[in-house]
Coordinates of C-alpha atoms and ligand atoms in Angstrom, one line a residue:
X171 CA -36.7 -27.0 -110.0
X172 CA -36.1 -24.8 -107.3
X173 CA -36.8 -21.4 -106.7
X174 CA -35.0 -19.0 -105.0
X175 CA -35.7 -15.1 -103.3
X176 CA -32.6 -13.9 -105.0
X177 CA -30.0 -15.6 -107.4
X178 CA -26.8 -13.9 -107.9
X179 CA -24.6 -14.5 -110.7
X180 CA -20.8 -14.3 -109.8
X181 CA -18.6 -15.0 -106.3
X182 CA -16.5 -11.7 -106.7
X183 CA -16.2 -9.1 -104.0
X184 CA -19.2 -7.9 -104.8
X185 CA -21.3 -10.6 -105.5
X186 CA -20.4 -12.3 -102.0
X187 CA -21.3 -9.2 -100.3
X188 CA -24.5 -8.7 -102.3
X189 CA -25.2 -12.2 -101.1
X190 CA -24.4 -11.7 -97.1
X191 CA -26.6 -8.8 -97.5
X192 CA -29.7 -10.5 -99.0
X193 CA -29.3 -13.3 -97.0
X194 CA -28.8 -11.3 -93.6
X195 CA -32.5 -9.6 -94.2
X196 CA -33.8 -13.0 -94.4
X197 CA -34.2 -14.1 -98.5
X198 CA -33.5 -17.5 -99.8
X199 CA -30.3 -16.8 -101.6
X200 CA -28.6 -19.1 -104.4
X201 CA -25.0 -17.6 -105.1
X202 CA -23.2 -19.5 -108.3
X203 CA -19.9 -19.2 -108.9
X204 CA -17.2 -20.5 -111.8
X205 CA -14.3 -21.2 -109.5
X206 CA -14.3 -23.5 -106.4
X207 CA -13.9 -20.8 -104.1
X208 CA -15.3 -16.8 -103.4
X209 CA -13.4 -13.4 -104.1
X210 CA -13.0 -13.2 -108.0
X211 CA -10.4 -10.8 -108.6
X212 CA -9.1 -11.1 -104.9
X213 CA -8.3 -14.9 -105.2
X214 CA -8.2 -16.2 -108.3
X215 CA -6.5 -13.1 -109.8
X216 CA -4.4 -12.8 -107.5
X217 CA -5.5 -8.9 -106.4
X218 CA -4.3 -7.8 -103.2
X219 CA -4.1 -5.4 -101.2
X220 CA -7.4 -3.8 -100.4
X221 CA -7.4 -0.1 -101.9
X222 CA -8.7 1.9 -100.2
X223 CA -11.7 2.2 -97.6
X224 CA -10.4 5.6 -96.7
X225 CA -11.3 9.0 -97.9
X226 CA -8.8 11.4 -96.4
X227 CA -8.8 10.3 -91.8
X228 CA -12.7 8.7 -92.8
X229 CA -13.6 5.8 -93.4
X230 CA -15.8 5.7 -96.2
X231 CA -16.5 1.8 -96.5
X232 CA -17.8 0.5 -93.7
X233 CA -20.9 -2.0 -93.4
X234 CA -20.2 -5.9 -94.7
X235 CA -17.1 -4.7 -96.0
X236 CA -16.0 -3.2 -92.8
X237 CA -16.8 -6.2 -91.2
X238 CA -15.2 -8.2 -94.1
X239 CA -11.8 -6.5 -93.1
X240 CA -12.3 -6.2 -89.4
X241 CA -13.1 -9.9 -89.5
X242 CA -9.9 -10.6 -91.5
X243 CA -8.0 -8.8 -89.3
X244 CA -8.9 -10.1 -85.9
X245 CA -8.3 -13.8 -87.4
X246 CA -4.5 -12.9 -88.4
X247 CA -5.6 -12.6 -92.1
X248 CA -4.7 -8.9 -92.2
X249 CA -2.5 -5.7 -90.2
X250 CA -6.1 -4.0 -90.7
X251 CA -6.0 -0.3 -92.9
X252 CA -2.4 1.0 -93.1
X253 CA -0.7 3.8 -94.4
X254 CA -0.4 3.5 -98.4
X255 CA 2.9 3.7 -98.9
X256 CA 2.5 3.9 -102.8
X257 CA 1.7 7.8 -101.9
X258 CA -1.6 6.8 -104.2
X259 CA -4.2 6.7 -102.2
X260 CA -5.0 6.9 -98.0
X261 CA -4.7 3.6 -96.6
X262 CA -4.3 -0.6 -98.1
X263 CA -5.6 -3.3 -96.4
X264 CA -3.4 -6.0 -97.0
X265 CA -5.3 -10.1 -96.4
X266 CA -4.2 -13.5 -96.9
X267 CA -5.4 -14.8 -99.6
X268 CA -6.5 -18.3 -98.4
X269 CA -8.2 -16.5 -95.3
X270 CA -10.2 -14.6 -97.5
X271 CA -11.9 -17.7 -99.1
X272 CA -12.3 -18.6 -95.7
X273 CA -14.1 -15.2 -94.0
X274 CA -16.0 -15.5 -97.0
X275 CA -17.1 -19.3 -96.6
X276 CA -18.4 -18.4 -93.2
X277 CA -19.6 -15.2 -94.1
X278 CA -21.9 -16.2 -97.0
X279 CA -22.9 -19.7 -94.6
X280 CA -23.7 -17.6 -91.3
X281 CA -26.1 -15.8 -94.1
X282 CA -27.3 -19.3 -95.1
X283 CA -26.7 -18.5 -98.7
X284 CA -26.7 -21.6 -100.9
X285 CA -23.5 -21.6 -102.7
X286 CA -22.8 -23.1 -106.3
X287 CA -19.0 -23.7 -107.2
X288 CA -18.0 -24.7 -110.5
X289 CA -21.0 -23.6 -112.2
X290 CA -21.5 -20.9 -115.0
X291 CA -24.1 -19.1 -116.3
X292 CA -25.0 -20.8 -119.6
X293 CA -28.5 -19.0 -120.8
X294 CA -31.4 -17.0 -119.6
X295 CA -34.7 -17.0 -120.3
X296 CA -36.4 -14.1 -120.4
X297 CA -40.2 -13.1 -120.2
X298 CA -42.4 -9.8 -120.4
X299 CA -39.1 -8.0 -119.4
X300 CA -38.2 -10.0 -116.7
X301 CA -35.5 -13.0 -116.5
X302 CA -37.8 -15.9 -115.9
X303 CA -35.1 -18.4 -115.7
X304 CA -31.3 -19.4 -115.5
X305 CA -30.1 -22.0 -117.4
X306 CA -26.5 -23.1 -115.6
X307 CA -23.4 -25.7 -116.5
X308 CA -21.5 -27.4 -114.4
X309 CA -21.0 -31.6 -113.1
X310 CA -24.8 -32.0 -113.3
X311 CA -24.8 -31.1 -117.1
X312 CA -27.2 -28.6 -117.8
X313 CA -29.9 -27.6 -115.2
X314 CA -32.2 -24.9 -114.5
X315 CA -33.4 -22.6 -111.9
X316 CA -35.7 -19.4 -110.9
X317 CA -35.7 -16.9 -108.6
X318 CA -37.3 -13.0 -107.9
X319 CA -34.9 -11.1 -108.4
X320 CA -31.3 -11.7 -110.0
X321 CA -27.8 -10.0 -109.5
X322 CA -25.5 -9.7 -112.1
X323 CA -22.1 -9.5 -110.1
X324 CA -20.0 -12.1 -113.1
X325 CA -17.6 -8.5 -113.7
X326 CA -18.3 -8.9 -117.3
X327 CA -22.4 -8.2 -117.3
X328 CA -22.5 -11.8 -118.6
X329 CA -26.4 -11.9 -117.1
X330 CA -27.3 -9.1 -118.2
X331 CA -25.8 -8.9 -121.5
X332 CA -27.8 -12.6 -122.4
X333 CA -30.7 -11.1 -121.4
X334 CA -30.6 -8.3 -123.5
X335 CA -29.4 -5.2 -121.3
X336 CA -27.7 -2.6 -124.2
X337 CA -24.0 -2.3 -123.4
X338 CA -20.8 -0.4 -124.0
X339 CA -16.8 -2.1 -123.8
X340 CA -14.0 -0.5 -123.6
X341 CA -13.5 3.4 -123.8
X342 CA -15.3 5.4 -126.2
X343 CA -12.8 6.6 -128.7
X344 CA -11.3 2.9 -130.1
X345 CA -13.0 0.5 -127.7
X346 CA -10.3 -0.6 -126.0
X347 CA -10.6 -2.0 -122.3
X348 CA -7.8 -1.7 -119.6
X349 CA -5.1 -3.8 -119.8
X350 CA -5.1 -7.4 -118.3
X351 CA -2.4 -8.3 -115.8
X352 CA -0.8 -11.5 -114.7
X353 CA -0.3 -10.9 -111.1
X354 CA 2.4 -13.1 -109.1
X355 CA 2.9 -14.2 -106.0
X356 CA 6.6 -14.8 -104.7
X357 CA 7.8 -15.4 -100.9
X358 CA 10.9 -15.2 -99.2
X359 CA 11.2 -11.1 -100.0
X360 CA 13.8 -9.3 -97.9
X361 CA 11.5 -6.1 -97.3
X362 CA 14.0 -4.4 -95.4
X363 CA 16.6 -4.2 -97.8
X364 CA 14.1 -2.7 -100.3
X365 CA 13.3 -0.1 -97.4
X366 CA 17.3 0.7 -96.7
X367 CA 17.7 0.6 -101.0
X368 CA 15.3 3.1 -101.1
X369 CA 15.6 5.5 -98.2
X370 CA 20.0 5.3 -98.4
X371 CA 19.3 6.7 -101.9
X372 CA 20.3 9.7 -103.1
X373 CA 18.5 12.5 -104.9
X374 CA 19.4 11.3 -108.6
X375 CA 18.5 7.1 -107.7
X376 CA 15.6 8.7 -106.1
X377 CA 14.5 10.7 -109.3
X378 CA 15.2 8.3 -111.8
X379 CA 13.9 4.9 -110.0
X380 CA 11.3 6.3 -107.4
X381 CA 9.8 9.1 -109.3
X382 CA 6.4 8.5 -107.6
X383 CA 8.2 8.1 -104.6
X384 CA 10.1 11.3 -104.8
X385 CA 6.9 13.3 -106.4
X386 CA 3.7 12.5 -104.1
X387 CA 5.2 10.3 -101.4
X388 CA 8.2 11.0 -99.5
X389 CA 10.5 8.0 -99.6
X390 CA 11.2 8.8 -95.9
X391 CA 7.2 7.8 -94.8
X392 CA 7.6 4.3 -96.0
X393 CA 8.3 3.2 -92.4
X394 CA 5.2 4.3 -91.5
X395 CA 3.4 1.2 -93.0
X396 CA 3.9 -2.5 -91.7
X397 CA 3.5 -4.0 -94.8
X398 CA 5.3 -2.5 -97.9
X399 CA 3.5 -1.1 -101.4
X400 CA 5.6 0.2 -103.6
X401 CA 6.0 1.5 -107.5
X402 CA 9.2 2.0 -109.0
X403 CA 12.7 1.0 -110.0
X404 CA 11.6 2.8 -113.0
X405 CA 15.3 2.9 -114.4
X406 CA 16.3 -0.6 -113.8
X407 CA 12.8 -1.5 -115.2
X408 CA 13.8 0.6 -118.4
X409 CA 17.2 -1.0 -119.1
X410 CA 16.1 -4.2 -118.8
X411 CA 13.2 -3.4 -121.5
X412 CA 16.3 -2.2 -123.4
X413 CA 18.2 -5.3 -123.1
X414 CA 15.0 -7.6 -124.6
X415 CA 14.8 -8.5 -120.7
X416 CA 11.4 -7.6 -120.4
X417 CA 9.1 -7.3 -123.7
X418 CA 6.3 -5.9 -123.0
X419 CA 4.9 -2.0 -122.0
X420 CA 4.7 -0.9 -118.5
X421 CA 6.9 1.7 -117.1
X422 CA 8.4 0.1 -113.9
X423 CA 7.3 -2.8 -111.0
X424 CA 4.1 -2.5 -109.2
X425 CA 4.2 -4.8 -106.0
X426 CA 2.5 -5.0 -102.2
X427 CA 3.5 -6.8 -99.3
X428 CA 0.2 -9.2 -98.0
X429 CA -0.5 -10.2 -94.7
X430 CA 2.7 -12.3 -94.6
X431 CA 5.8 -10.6 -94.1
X432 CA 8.3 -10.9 -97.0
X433 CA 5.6 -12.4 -99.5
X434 CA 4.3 -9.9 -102.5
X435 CA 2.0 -9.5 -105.2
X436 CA 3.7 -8.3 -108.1
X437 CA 1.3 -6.1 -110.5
X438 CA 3.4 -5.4 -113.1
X439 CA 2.6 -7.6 -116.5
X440 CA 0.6 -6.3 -118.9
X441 CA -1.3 -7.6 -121.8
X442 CA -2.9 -5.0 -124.3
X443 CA -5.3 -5.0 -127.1
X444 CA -7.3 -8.2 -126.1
X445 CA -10.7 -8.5 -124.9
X446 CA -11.2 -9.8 -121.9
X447 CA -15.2 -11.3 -123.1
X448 CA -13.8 -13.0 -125.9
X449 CA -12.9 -16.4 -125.0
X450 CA -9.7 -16.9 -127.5
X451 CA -8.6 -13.5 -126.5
X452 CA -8.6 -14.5 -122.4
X453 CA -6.6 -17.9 -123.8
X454 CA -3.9 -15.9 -125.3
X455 CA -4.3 -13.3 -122.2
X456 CA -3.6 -16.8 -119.8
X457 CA -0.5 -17.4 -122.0
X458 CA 1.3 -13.5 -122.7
X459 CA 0.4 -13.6 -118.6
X460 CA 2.2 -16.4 -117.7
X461 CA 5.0 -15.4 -119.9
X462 CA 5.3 -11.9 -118.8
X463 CA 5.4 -13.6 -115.0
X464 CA 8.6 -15.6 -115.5
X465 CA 10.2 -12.4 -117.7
X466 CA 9.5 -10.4 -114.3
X467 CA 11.0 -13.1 -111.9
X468 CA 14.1 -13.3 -113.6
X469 CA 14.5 -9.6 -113.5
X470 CA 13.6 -9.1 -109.9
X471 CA 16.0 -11.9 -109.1
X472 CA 18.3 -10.4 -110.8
X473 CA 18.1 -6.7 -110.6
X474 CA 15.9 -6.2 -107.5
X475 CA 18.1 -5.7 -104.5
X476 CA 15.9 -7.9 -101.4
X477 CA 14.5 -10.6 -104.4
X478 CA 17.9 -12.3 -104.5
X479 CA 16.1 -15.4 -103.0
X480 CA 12.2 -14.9 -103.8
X481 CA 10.6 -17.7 -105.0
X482 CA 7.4 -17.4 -107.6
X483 CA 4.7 -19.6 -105.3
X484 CA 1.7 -19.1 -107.7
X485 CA 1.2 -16.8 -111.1
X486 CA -2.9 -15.3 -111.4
X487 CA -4.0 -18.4 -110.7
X488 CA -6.1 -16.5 -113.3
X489 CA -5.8 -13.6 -115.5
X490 CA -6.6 -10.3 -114.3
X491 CA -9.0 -8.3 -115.4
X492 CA -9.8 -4.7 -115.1
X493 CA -12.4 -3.6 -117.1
X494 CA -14.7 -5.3 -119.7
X495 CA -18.8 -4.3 -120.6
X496 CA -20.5 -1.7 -118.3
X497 CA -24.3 -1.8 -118.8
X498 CA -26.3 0.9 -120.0
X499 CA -29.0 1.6 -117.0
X500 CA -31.4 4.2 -115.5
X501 CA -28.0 6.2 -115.2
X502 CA -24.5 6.5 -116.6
X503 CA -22.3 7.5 -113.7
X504 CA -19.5 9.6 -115.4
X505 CA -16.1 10.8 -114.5
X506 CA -17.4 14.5 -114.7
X507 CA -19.5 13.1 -111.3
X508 CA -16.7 12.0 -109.6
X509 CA -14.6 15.2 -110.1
X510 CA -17.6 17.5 -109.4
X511 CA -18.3 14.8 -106.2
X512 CA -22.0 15.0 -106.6
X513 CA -24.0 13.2 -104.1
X514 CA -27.1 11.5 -105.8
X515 CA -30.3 11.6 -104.0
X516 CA -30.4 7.5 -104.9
X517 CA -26.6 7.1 -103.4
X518 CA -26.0 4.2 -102.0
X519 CA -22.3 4.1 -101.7
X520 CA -19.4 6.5 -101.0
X521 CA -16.1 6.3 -102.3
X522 CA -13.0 8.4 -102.9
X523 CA -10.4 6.3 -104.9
X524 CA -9.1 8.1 -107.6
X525 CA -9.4 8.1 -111.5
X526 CA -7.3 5.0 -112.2
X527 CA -6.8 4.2 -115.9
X528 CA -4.0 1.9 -117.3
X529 CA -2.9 2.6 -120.9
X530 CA -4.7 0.8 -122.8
X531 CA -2.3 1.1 -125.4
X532 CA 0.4 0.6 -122.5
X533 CA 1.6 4.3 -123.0
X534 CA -1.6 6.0 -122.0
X535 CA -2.8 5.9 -118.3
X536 CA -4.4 8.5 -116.6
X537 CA -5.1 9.6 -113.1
X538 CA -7.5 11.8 -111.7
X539 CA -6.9 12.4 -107.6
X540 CA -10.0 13.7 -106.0
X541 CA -9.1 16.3 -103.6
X542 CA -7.7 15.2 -99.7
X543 CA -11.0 13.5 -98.0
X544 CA -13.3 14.5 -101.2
X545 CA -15.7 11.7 -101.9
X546 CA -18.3 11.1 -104.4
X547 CA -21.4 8.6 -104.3
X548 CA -22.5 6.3 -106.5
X549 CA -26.8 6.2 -107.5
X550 CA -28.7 3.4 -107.5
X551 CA -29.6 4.2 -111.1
X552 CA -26.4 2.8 -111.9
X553 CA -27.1 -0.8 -110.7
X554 CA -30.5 -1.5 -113.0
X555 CA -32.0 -0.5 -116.2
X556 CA -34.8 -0.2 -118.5
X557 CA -34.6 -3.4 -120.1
X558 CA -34.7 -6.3 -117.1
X559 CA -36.6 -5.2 -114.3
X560 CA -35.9 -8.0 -111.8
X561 CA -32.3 -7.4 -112.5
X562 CA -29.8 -5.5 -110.5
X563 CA -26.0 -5.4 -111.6
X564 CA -23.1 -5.4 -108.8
X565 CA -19.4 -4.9 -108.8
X566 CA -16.7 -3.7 -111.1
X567 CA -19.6 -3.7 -114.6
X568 CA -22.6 -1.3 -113.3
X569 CA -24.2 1.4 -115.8
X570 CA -20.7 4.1 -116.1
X571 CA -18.5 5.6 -118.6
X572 CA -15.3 3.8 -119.0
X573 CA -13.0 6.5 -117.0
X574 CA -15.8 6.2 -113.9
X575 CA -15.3 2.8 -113.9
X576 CA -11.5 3.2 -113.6
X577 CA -12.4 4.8 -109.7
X578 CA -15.2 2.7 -108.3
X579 CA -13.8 -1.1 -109.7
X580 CA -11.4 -1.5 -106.8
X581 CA -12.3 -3.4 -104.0
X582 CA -14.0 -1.5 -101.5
X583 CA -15.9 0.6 -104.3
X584 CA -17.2 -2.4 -105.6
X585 CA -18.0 -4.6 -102.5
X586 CA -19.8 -2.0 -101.0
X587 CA -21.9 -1.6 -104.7
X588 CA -22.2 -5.3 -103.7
X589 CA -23.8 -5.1 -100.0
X590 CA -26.0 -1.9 -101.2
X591 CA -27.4 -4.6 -104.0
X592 CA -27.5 -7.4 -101.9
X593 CA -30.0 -4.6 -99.8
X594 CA -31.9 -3.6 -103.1
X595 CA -32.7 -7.0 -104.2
X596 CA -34.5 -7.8 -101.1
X597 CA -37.0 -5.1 -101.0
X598 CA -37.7 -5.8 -104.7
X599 CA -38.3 -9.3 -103.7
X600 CA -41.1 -7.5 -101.7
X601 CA -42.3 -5.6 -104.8
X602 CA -43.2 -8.5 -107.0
X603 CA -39.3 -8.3 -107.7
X604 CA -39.3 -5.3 -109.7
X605 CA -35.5 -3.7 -108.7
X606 CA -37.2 -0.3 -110.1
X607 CA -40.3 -0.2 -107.8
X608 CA -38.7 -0.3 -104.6
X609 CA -38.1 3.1 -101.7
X610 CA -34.8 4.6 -102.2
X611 CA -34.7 6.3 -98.8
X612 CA -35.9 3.2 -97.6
X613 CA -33.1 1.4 -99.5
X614 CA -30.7 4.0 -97.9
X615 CA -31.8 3.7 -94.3
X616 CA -31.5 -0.1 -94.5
X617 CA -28.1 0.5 -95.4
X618 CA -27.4 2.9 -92.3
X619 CA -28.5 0.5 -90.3
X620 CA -26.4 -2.4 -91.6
X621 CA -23.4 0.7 -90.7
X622 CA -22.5 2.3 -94.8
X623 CA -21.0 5.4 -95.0
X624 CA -24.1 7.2 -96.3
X625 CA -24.2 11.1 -94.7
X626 CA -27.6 12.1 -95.2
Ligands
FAD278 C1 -4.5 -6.9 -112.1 C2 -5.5 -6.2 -111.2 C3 -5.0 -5.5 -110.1 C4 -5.9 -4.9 -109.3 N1 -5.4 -4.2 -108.2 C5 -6.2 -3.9 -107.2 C6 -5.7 -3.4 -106.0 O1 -4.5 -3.3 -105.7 N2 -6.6 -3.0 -105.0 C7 -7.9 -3.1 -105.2 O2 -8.7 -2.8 -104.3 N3 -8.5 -3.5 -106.4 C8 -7.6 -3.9 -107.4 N4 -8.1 -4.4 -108.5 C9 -9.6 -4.3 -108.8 C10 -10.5 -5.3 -108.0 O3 -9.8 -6.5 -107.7 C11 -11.7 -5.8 -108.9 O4 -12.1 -4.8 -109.7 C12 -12.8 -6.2 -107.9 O5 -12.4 -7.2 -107.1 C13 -14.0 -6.6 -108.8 O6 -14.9 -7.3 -108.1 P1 -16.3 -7.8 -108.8 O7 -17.0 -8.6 -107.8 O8 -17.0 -6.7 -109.4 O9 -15.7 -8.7 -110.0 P2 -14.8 -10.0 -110.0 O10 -13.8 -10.0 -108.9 O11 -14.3 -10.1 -111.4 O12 -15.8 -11.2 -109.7 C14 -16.6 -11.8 -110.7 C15 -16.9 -13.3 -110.3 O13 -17.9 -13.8 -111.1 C16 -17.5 -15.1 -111.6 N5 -18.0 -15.3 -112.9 C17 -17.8 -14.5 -114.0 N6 -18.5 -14.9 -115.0 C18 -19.3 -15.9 -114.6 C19 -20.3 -16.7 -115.2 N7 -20.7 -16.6 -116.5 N8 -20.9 -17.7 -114.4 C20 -20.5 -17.9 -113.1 N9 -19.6 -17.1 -112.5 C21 -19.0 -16.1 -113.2 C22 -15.9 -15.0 -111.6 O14 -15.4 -16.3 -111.5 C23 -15.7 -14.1 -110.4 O15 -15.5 -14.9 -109.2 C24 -7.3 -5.0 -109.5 C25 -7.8 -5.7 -110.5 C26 -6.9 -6.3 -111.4 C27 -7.4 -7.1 -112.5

C-alpha cells in the first residue's frame, strides 16, 4: 500500500488548489477525484463565471488562484476580471470550461501531484484521533491507502463526516440547504440584441423586467463588460410561470456569457427541499434538473429576444450544488464576522463577496452586501477540529454557520480556502501531521510568499 505526505479527498476548486499548494512546497501528494476530470462545481456543474476576486479596485484573491485565472487568461480560456455587469458584485471572470480541466491538469502535474479519477471515498479508518487509512472505490475494486495528513475538499465533508467530525446541514431553523440548480449551457446567443433589448428600454420595461438592473446597476454600464452577466426578464419570467410554462420557483433568468462569445450558462432552475447528501434525493435532484433545463429552453427560445436560435449544448453535466454539511471545528465562522469584517489573528484568506442565500423554500433569499472594498478573513480555526487531528477541511463545507457559508462558497472564496490548506497540510506533515500543532504566522507568511492577499 502506498503512503503518501498528503491525500486530498475531492478535485473541486479547492481541492486542486490545496493540492498545487502542497505539492509546490515539495510533499508527496495523492489527489482522488469521482469525475474524470478537476473543477467540481466549475465543470461538472456547469458553474461559470468566476465571482469575484475583487473587493472594491483590490484584488483580494491572488496567489494559485491568481495564477489559476492569469494562466487561463493568457491561454485564450478567459477576458481576465471584468466589470460585473449583474451590478452584484466587482468583477467576473469568465473561463472556458474545457480549458479549465486543462490549466488544472498541468497545474496539479507541474506540482507532481498523483491524481485518482473515477475514484470515491468509500471508508476511513480511524485510530487514537487520527485517520489512519482511506479505504477508496473505483476499477480496481476496493483498495486502500495512507498518508499524514488528509484534506477533506469532497464539498459535502464526506471525509470528515466518516470519520466522525460533528456536523450541522442546512440552516438552523428547519434544516434546509440552498437550493440545487441545473445549470445549462446553450451557444449561438445573439448578445447584442439582449444589450440593445435592454438599454432601448424604457423606464416601465426597465422596472418590471430589469429591476436589479434599474436598482443597483445602471442598465447603461452593461457595455462596460466584454462578456455579458445578466439577471432579469423578471416579467416575461412571471407570465410564463403563469401560463404552466415554467413550474417551478425562481423569480426571473440568471445567465453569464463565458469565454466564448454568444455561449451562456444559464443559472436559473431550481430544485427545493432535497438534500443534496442523500443519494435518492441527488437522483430526483438529476431528474427535476434536467426537466427544469428543457422548461427554460423553450422559454428563452421563445420569449427571450437574442435566444431565437440558441442551442442547449450540455445541461449540469451534473447537478449543482450549493450548500450541504459544514463541519463543526476549532471555530464557527458566522455571518455576524463577515458583517463586523473581523480580521482573525489565524486568517488565512480574504474575501468580500457578499451574503448570498437562495430561498430555500424558493421565496426566501437573502443578501447581505459588505460595504464598497470591505473585506473580511477567514481563520484557520475554521478548516480543522477537535475530533481528527491530521485532518484539515477545504472548499465550500469548512466549520461556518449556514448564512457564512452563503459568502465564502464561491469560487475564489473557496479556492483560495483551498491553496491556504494545501499550505497547512504541509507544515503539519512536519509536525507528526497534527493540522493543530503547526505556526500560524508561519502558516501566514508561507502564504505571502506564495502572493495571498493577507495585510498583516
Ligand atoms: C448552481 C451553482 C451556481 C454557482 N454559481 C457560481 C458563480 O456564478 N460564481 C462562483 O464563483 N461560484 C458559483 N457557485 C459556487 C461554486 O461553484 C462552488 O461553491 C465552488 O466551486 C465549490 O468548490 P469546492 O471545491 O468547495 O467544492 P466542489 O466544487 O463541490 O468540489 C468537490 C469535488 O469533490 C468530488 N467529490 C465529492 N465527494 C467525493 C467523494 N466521496 N469521493 C471522491 N470525490 C468526491 C466532487 O466530484 C467534486 O469534484 C455556484 C454553485 C452552484 C451549485
Amino acid at each position: 500500500m502506498e503512503k503518501y505526505d498528503v491525500v486530498i479527498c475531492g478535485g473541486g476548486i479547492s481541492g486542486s488548489m490545496a493540492a498545487v499548494s502542497a505539492g509546490r512546497l515539495g510533499a508527496r501528494v495523492l489527489l482522488i477525484e469521482a469525475q474524470g476530470y478537476l473543477g467540481g462545481m466549475l465543470t461538472a456543474g456547469g458553474v461559470g463565471p468566476m465571482m469575484t476576486f475583487h473587493g472594491g479596485d483590490v484584488q483580494l484573491i491572488e496567489g494559485l488562484m491568481g495564477e489559476l485565472a492569469d494562466r487561463l487568461r493568457d491561454r485564450g480560456f478567459s477576458p481576465g476580471h471584468i466589470f460585473d455587469s449583474t451590478g452584484y458584485t466587482y468583477t467576473v471572470t469568465p473561463f472556458d470550461r474545457e480549458g479549465l480541466k486543462l490549466i488544472l491538469d498541468e497545474m496539479t502535474a507541474e506540482a507532481g501531484v498523483n491524481v485518482l479519477f473515477h475514484t470515491l471515498l468509500a471508508d476511513v479508518k480511524v485510530r487514537e484521533g487520527n485517520i489512519s487509512e482511506l479505504v477508496l472505490c473505483n476499477k480496481a475494486g476496493l483498495t486502500t491507502c495512507k498518508g499524514v495528513v488528509f484534506i477533506d475538499a469532497t464539498g459535502d465533508a464526506d471525509l470528515a463526516v466518516k470519520a466522525g467530525v460533528p456536523f450541522t446541514k442546512g440552516r438552523e431553523e428547519d434544516g434546509l440547504c440552498q437550493p440545487m440548480t441545473m445549470n445549462l449551457l446553450m451557444y449561438n446567443v445573439d448578445s447584442e440584441k439582449i444589450r440593445n433589448f435592454v438599454k432601448e428600454s424604457d423606464e416601465k420595461r426597465l422596472n418590471e423586467e430589469f429591476p436589479e438592473l434599474s436598482g443597483r446597476q445602471s442598465h447603461l454600464t452593461l457595455d462596460r463588460a466584454p462578456r455579458l452577466s445578466m439577471p432579469g426578464f423578471t416579467r416575461s419570467f412571471k407570465e410564463a410561470k403563469q401560463r404552466g410554462e415554467i413550474t417551478f420557483e425562481r423569480e426571473g433568468l440568471l445567465f453569464f456569457e463565458t469565454n466564448n462569445p454568444g455561449e451562456f450558462i444559464l443559472n436559473t432552475s431550481r430544485i427545493l427541499g432535497l438534500d443534496p447528501t442523500d443519494p435518492v434525493d441527488l437522483s430526483q435532484a438529476e431528474r427535476l434538473g434536467r426537466q427544469q433545463a428543457q422548461e427554460i429552453v423553450s422559454f428563452v427560445k421563445n420569449h427571450i429576444p437574442g435566444f431565437e436560435k440558441a442551442i442547449l449544448s450540455s445541461t449540469g453535466p451534473c447537478i449543482g450544488v450549493r450548500s450541504s454539511r459544514q463541519i463543526v471545528g476549532t471555530y464557527i465562522l458566522t455571518q455576524e464576522d463577515l458583517k463586523k469584517t473581523v480580521f482573525f489573528d489565524d486568517a488565512i484568506a480574504c474575501y468580500g463577496y457578499p451574503i448570498d442565500v437562495h430561498g430555500p423554500k424558493g421565496q426566501d433569499s437573502e443578501h447581505y452586501f459588505l460595504e464598497y472594498g470591505a473585506y473580511y478573513t477567514i481563520p484557520y480555526g475554521s478548516l480543522i477540529n477537535n475530533t481528527i487531528h491530521n485532518l484539515i477541511t477545504v472548499g465550500r463545507c469548512i466549520s461556518s454557520t449556514f448564512e457564512a457559508q452563503a459568502s465564502y462558497r464561491t469560487t475564489p472564496g473557496a479556492g483560495a480556502i483551498g491553496h491556504a490548506g494545501g499550505a497547512a497540510a504541509y507544515l503539519s506533515t512536519q509536525k507528526g501531521g497534527n493540522a493543530h500543532n503547526i505556526d500560524r504566522r508561519e502558516l501566514q507568511d508561507l502564504l505571502r510568499a506564495q502572493k495571498a492577499f493577507l495585510p498583516e
